[in-house]
Amino acid sequence: MRKQIAAANWKMNLTLQEANELLDSIAEKNIQLSEDQIAVFAVPFPYLLLANDKLKNSKGYLVAAQNCFTKESGAYTGEVSAPMLASCNVGYVIIGHSERREYFNENNFTLSQKVDVCLSNNLKPIFCCGESLAIREGGTQNGYVETQLKESIFHLEASQIENFVIAYEPIWAIGTGKTASADQAQEMHAHIRNVFAEKYGNEVANSISILYGGSVKANNAKEIFGKPDVDGGLVGGASLNASEFGLIIQSLKN
Ligand code: 13P
C-alpha cells in the first residue's frame, strides 16, 4: 500500500512554550503507526530542531518545513534554504500552499524551482494544489489543478516523482469549516492520479500519496480518508490540538 499520511500544518501559530507542550502531548499519546503510515509535523522554522528532538523516539513521526527558498545559499536575507533544512534532518517541505501563492505571489514557475531545489537536497515535497471557490463554481477545477501540476512538476523524471506527496486543498475549504465532501475529494484525487498516470504510467501514479486538506477534523477524517484515492490529510487548525490530531492520525487507513 502507498503511504497513508496525517500531516499537521501548524502555519504561523504557537509560541515556543506552546509548541513544546503540543509536541509533548502528541508524543505522550504514543499512537503506534503501521509500516504504511506516517505522521508529519510541518512546524514553523524556529521549532524544527525541537520537533525533531521531541519526536525522535516516535516511529513514523517526521518533521517538515512549511516552505523553502528557490536558491541554495547567498545574500537573501530572511530566507531559509533547502540545504539548511536537510542539515536539520527535515524530511519533507510543503511547497505551494495556497496561502503562499496568495500572499507571497508564488506562481507555478517559482514552485517548479522550489520543487527542484528540494529534490536535489533529498527533501520530499508535499506539493499543494487546489482551486478557488470561483473556479469550482465555474466547473473548471479539474483543468485548473492539472495546470498547476503540469507547470510545476511535469518537467521531472518518473524516478523523481516517487518522492512526492500531493496535497489537494480546495481554497474554499481551508479554515472555513466547509469541507469538500468525501465524494468531491475522491473525484479530484482520482483525477490527479489519472493526470500522473497519463504522464508517468500507472505504477508511478499508484505510488503517490495524495492528501486532502481543508477543514479536516476528528469527526470527518475517517470518512474522507476512507475513499480509495485519499491517502490521508494535510491538517491546519485541528492539528493544533493534540487530542484532535491524535484522532485524525488514528483515522488513517491501515
Ligand atoms: P484547515 O485544516 O485549518 O482548514 O487548513 C487546511 C490547510 O491549509 C492545511 O495546509
Short mmCIF file of C-alpha atoms and ligand atoms in Angstrom, two decimals:
data_model
loop_
_atom_site.label_atom_id
_atom_site.label_comp_id
_atom_site.label_asym_id
_atom_site.label_seq_id
_atom_site.Cartn_x
_atom_site.Cartn_y
_atom_site.Cartn_z
CA MET A 1 0.00 0.00 0.00
CA ARG A 2 1.23 3.53 -0.68
CA LYS A 3 1.97 5.62 2.43
CA GLN A 4 -1.00 6.89 4.41
CA ILE A 5 -0.08 10.26 5.89
CA ALA A 6 -1.50 12.52 8.58
CA ALA A 7 0.31 15.83 8.10
CA ALA A 8 -0.01 18.71 10.54
CA ASN A 9 0.47 22.19 9.14
CA TRP A 10 0.81 24.47 12.13
CA LYS A 11 1.09 27.53 9.87
CA MET A 12 2.24 30.65 11.79
CA ASN A 13 0.92 29.57 15.17
CA LEU A 14 2.19 28.83 18.70
CA THR A 15 4.95 30.21 20.88
CA LEU A 16 7.96 28.08 21.76
CA GLN A 17 6.36 27.08 25.04
CA GLU A 18 3.10 26.13 23.36
CA ALA A 19 4.99 24.17 20.69
CA ASN A 20 6.84 22.29 23.45
CA GLU A 21 3.58 21.39 25.18
CA LEU A 22 1.84 20.27 21.99
CA LEU A 23 4.75 18.08 20.88
CA ASP A 24 4.97 16.54 24.37
CA SER A 25 1.24 15.81 24.39
CA ILE A 26 1.45 14.18 20.98
CA ALA A 27 4.49 12.08 21.88
CA GLU A 28 2.82 11.03 25.17
CA LYS A 29 -0.17 9.65 23.30
CA ASN A 30 2.21 7.06 21.90
CA ILE A 31 -0.03 6.31 18.92
CA GLN A 32 1.58 3.42 17.06
CA LEU A 33 1.75 3.64 13.30
CA SER A 34 1.81 0.72 10.91
CA GLU A 35 4.62 0.31 8.34
CA ASP A 36 2.46 2.11 5.76
CA GLN A 37 1.51 5.07 7.94
CA ILE A 38 3.37 8.24 8.79
CA ALA A 39 2.61 11.37 10.78
CA VAL A 40 4.31 14.56 9.59
CA PHE A 41 4.62 17.82 11.53
CA ALA A 42 5.15 20.97 9.49
CA VAL A 43 6.18 23.35 12.23
CA PRO A 44 7.50 26.92 11.96
CA PHE A 45 11.24 27.13 11.19
CA PRO A 46 12.37 28.02 14.74
CA TYR A 47 10.80 24.81 16.08
CA LEU A 48 12.20 22.29 13.56
CA LEU A 49 15.06 21.05 15.75
CA LEU A 50 12.83 20.94 18.80
CA ALA A 51 10.21 18.91 16.93
CA ASN A 52 12.86 16.50 15.65
CA ASP A 53 14.13 16.01 19.17
CA LYS A 54 10.69 15.56 20.75
CA LEU A 55 9.58 13.05 18.11
CA LYS A 56 12.82 11.11 17.74
CA ASN A 57 11.53 8.10 19.67
CA SER A 58 8.16 8.01 17.91
CA LYS A 59 8.45 5.65 14.96
CA GLY A 60 6.99 7.04 11.76
CA TYR A 61 6.74 10.61 13.13
CA LEU A 62 8.62 13.03 10.90
CA VAL A 63 9.24 16.74 10.69
CA ALA A 64 8.52 19.05 7.76
CA ALA A 65 9.16 22.68 6.88
CA GLN A 66 6.37 24.87 5.56
CA ASN A 67 8.43 26.48 2.80
CA CYS A 68 11.93 26.93 1.45
CA PHE A 69 13.64 29.38 -0.91
CA THR A 70 14.48 28.71 -4.56
CA LYS A 71 18.25 29.28 -4.12
CA GLU A 72 20.69 27.11 -2.18
CA SER A 73 22.60 29.89 -0.40
CA GLY A 74 23.62 33.51 -0.70
CA ALA A 75 22.57 37.06 0.06
CA TYR A 76 18.83 36.51 0.52
CA THR A 77 18.16 37.99 3.94
CA GLY A 78 15.35 36.29 5.79
CA GLU A 79 15.08 33.23 3.57
CA VAL A 80 15.68 29.58 4.50
CA SER A 81 17.30 27.18 2.04
CA ALA A 82 16.81 23.51 1.25
CA PRO A 83 20.39 22.59 2.29
CA MET A 84 19.74 24.24 5.67
CA LEU A 85 16.59 22.17 6.14
CA ALA A 86 18.33 18.97 5.07
CA SER A 87 21.09 19.65 7.58
CA CYS A 88 18.43 19.90 10.31
CA ASN A 89 17.11 16.41 9.41
CA VAL A 90 13.93 17.71 7.91
CA GLY A 91 12.30 15.08 5.68
CA TYR A 92 9.52 16.97 3.93
CA VAL A 93 8.76 20.51 2.78
CA ILE A 94 5.32 21.91 2.00
CA ILE A 95 5.58 23.58 -1.40
CA GLY A 96 2.97 25.84 -2.97
CA HIS A 97 0.46 26.15 -0.17
CA SER A 98 -2.39 28.38 -1.35
CA GLU A 99 -1.51 30.92 1.36
CA ARG A 100 1.99 31.25 -0.13
CA ARG A 101 0.55 31.53 -3.62
CA GLU A 102 -1.89 34.22 -2.49
CA TYR A 103 0.12 36.33 -0.02
CA PHE A 104 3.65 35.83 -1.36
CA ASN A 105 2.92 35.71 -5.08
CA GLU A 106 4.29 32.24 -5.62
CA ASN A 107 3.39 31.04 -9.10
CA ASN A 108 3.69 27.71 -10.86
CA PHE A 109 7.13 28.59 -12.22
CA THR A 110 8.55 29.67 -8.82
CA LEU A 111 7.18 26.46 -7.41
CA SER A 112 8.89 24.35 -10.09
CA GLN A 113 12.18 25.88 -8.89
CA LYS A 114 11.35 25.09 -5.26
CA VAL A 115 10.50 21.51 -6.22
CA ASP A 116 13.88 21.18 -7.95
CA VAL A 117 15.87 22.57 -5.04
CA CYS A 118 14.05 20.24 -2.62
CA LEU A 119 14.72 17.15 -4.71
CA SER A 120 18.38 17.96 -5.21
CA ASN A 121 18.71 18.14 -1.42
CA ASN A 122 16.82 14.90 -0.75
CA LEU A 123 13.80 16.68 0.69
CA LYS A 124 10.39 15.33 -0.24
CA PRO A 125 7.95 17.99 -1.43
CA ILE A 126 4.39 17.97 -0.16
CA PHE A 127 3.11 19.80 -3.20
CA CYS A 128 -0.16 21.68 -2.72
CA CYS A 129 -2.72 22.31 -5.40
CA GLY A 130 -6.36 23.35 -5.37
CA GLU A 131 -8.88 25.75 -6.80
CA SER A 132 -10.68 28.86 -5.53
CA LEU A 133 -14.42 29.00 -5.00
CA ALA A 134 -14.91 30.94 -8.25
CA ILE A 135 -13.15 28.22 -10.23
CA ARG A 136 -15.15 25.48 -8.51
CA GLU A 137 -18.40 27.34 -9.22
CA GLY A 138 -17.35 27.71 -12.85
CA GLY A 139 -16.79 23.95 -13.02
CA THR A 140 -13.21 24.23 -14.34
CA GLN A 141 -11.41 22.87 -11.27
CA ASN A 142 -10.04 19.75 -12.96
CA GLY A 143 -8.24 21.68 -15.69
CA TYR A 144 -7.02 24.28 -13.18
CA VAL A 145 -5.43 21.71 -10.87
CA GLU A 146 -3.98 19.84 -13.85
CA THR A 147 -2.21 23.02 -14.99
CA GLN A 148 -0.79 23.59 -11.50
CA LEU A 149 0.69 20.09 -11.54
CA LYS A 150 1.95 20.23 -15.11
CA GLU A 151 3.64 23.61 -14.81
CA SER A 152 5.43 22.86 -11.54
CA ILE A 153 6.14 19.13 -11.66
CA PHE A 154 5.94 17.59 -15.10
CA HIS A 155 9.48 18.56 -16.11
CA LEU A 156 10.67 15.81 -13.73
CA GLU A 157 11.65 12.21 -14.45
CA ALA A 158 9.43 9.38 -13.25
CA SER A 159 12.03 8.31 -10.68
CA GLN A 160 11.80 11.75 -9.03
CA ILE A 161 8.02 11.62 -8.79
CA GLU A 162 8.22 8.73 -6.35
CA ASN A 163 9.48 11.21 -3.76
CA PHE A 164 6.39 13.35 -3.98
CA VAL A 165 3.37 13.80 -1.81
CA ILE A 166 0.50 15.76 -3.34
CA ALA A 167 -1.96 17.70 -1.18
CA TYR A 168 -5.25 18.68 -2.77
CA GLU A 169 -6.53 21.68 -0.83
CA PRO A 170 -9.55 23.43 -2.28
CA ILE A 171 -9.10 27.05 -1.15
CA TRP A 172 -12.79 27.41 -0.34
CA ALA A 173 -12.45 24.67 2.29
CA ILE A 174 -9.34 25.99 4.09
CA GLY A 175 -10.06 27.38 7.54
CA THR A 176 -13.71 27.87 6.63
CA GLY A 177 -15.18 24.86 8.39
CA LYS A 178 -16.57 23.89 4.99
CA THR A 179 -15.01 20.63 3.79
CA ALA A 180 -15.24 19.19 0.35
CA SER A 181 -17.49 16.17 0.65
CA ALA A 182 -15.70 12.84 0.72
CA ASP A 183 -17.04 12.24 -2.79
CA GLN A 184 -15.75 15.60 -4.07
CA ALA A 185 -12.33 14.80 -2.60
CA GLN A 186 -12.32 11.33 -4.15
CA GLU A 187 -13.32 12.72 -7.54
CA MET A 188 -10.46 15.22 -7.61
CA HIS A 189 -7.94 12.76 -6.19
CA ALA A 190 -8.84 10.23 -8.88
CA HIS A 191 -8.42 12.97 -11.48
CA ILE A 192 -4.99 13.92 -10.10
CA ARG A 193 -3.89 10.29 -10.10
CA ASN A 194 -5.10 9.95 -13.66
CA VAL A 195 -3.13 13.05 -14.74
CA PHE A 196 0.01 11.43 -13.27
CA ALA A 197 -0.83 8.10 -14.90
CA GLU A 198 -1.11 9.70 -18.33
CA LYS A 199 2.32 11.28 -18.00
CA TYR A 200 4.24 8.72 -15.93
CA GLY A 201 2.25 5.47 -16.13
CA ASN A 202 0.04 3.64 -13.65
CA GLU A 203 2.78 2.30 -11.43
CA VAL A 204 4.15 5.74 -10.61
CA ALA A 205 0.65 7.23 -10.27
CA ASN A 206 -0.41 4.49 -7.87
CA SER A 207 2.65 5.02 -5.69
CA ILE A 208 1.94 8.71 -4.96
CA SER A 209 0.21 9.61 -1.71
CA ILE A 210 -2.46 12.23 -2.35
CA LEU A 211 -3.65 14.02 0.79
CA TYR A 212 -6.81 16.04 1.22
CA GLY A 213 -6.64 19.38 3.05
CA GLY A 214 -9.38 21.80 4.07
CA SER A 215 -11.21 21.70 7.41
CA VAL A 216 -10.25 18.11 8.21
CA LYS A 217 -11.36 17.38 11.78
CA ALA A 218 -11.53 14.33 14.01
CA ASN A 219 -15.21 13.95 13.15
CA ASN A 220 -14.85 13.87 9.36
CA ALA A 221 -11.36 12.38 8.84
CA LYS A 222 -12.40 8.75 8.77
CA GLU A 223 -14.98 9.25 6.05
CA ILE A 224 -12.66 11.33 3.86
CA PHE A 225 -9.59 9.11 4.39
CA GLY A 226 -11.74 6.06 3.69
CA LYS A 227 -12.04 6.96 0.00
CA PRO A 228 -9.79 4.87 -2.26
CA ASP A 229 -7.69 7.71 -3.68
CA VAL A 230 -7.43 9.72 -0.45
CA ASP A 231 -4.23 8.74 1.35
CA GLY A 232 -4.61 10.94 4.41
CA GLY A 233 -4.79 14.65 5.11
CA LEU A 234 -2.93 17.93 5.46
CA VAL A 235 -4.47 19.47 8.54
CA GLY A 236 -4.35 23.08 9.71
CA GLY A 237 -6.49 24.19 12.66
CA ALA A 238 -7.24 20.74 14.04
CA SER A 239 -3.52 19.88 14.17
CA LEU A 240 -3.01 22.44 16.95
CA ASN A 241 -4.89 20.24 19.41
CA ALA A 242 -3.19 17.01 20.47
CA SER A 243 -6.41 15.03 21.11
CA GLU A 244 -7.99 16.14 17.86
CA PHE A 245 -4.88 15.43 15.79
CA GLY A 246 -4.35 12.11 17.59
CA LEU A 247 -7.82 11.03 16.46
CA ILE A 248 -7.03 12.19 12.92
CA ILE A 249 -3.86 10.06 12.91
CA GLN A 250 -5.97 7.13 14.06
CA SER A 251 -8.36 7.70 11.15
CA LEU A 252 -5.72 6.74 8.57
CA LYS A 253 -6.31 3.55 6.60
CA ASN A 254 -4.21 0.62 7.77
P1 13P B 1 -7.55 23.91 7.91
O1 13P B 1 -7.44 22.46 8.30
O2 13P B 1 -7.41 24.84 9.06
O3 13P B 1 -8.77 24.15 7.06
O4 13P B 1 -6.27 24.22 6.97
C1 13P B 1 -6.01 23.39 5.91
C2 13P B 1 -4.67 23.72 5.39
O5 13P B 1 -4.46 24.76 4.81
C3 13P B 1 -3.58 22.76 5.65
O6 13P B 1 -2.45 23.08 4.91
#
